[in-house]
Amino acid sequence: MKNKKKEKQDGFFKEILSQLGGYILIEIVWNIIWSIILLIPRMVIRLIKSIW
């Protein structure tokens, strides 16, 4: 019984770590995409200002 509980706990912690790692990866990718989306209008505004 005790061995089974330990195995379940190890699996539980491994599952939490894998989900946390996936969450961190998604956050990093989302921040990169968001930065690119915000960069494009800034570049357009700077281009318009330089033309005028």
Coordinates of C-alpha atoms in Angstrom, one line a residue:
M1 CA 0.0 0.0 0.0
K2 CA 2.7 2.5 0.9
N3 CA 4.6 1.7 -2.2
K4 CA 1.5 2.4 -4.3
K5 CA 1.0 5.7 -2.6
K6 CA 4.6 6.8 -3.3
E7 CA 4.2 5.8 -6.9
K8 CA 1.0 7.9 -7.2
Q9 CA 2.7 10.9 -5.5
D10 CA 5.7 10.7 -7.9
G11 CA 3.3 10.6 -10.8
F12 CA 1.3 13.5 -9.4
F13 CA 4.4 15.7 -9.0
K14 CA 5.7 14.8 -12.4
E15 CA 2.3 15.7 -13.9
I16 CA 2.3 19.1 -12.1
L17 CA 5.9 19.8 -13.3
S18 CA 5.0 18.9 -16.9
Q19 CA 1.9 21.1 -16.9
L20 CA 3.9 23.9 -15.3
G21 CA 6.6 23.6 -18.0
G22 CA 4.0 23.6 -20.7
Y23 CA 2.4 26.7 -19.2
I24 CA 5.7 28.6 -19.1
L25 CA 6.4 27.6 -22.7
I26 CA 3.0 28.9 -23.8
E27 CA 3.5 32.2 -21.9
I28 CA 6.9 32.8 -23.5
V29 CA 5.5 32.1 -27.0
W30 CA 2.5 34.3 -26.3
N31 CA 4.7 37.2 -25.1
I32 CA 6.9 36.9 -28.3
I33 CA 3.8 37.0 -30.6
W34 CA 2.3 39.9 -28.7
S35 CA 5.5 41.9 -28.9
I36 CA 5.6 41.3 -32.7
I37 CA 2.0 42.4 -33.0
L38 CA 2.7 45.6 -31.1
L39 CA 5.9 46.3 -33.0
I40 CA 4.3 46.5 -36.4
P41 CA 2.1 49.5 -35.7
R42 CA 5.0 51.3 -34.1
M43 CA 7.1 50.8 -37.2
V44 CA 4.3 52.1 -39.4
I45 CA 3.9 55.2 -37.2
R46 CA 7.7 55.8 -37.3
L47 CA 7.6 55.4 -41.1
I48 CA 4.8 57.9 -41.5
K49 CA 6.5 60.4 -39.2
S50 CA 9.7 60.1 -41.1
I51 CA 7.9 60.7 -44.4
W52 CA 6.1 63.8 -43.1

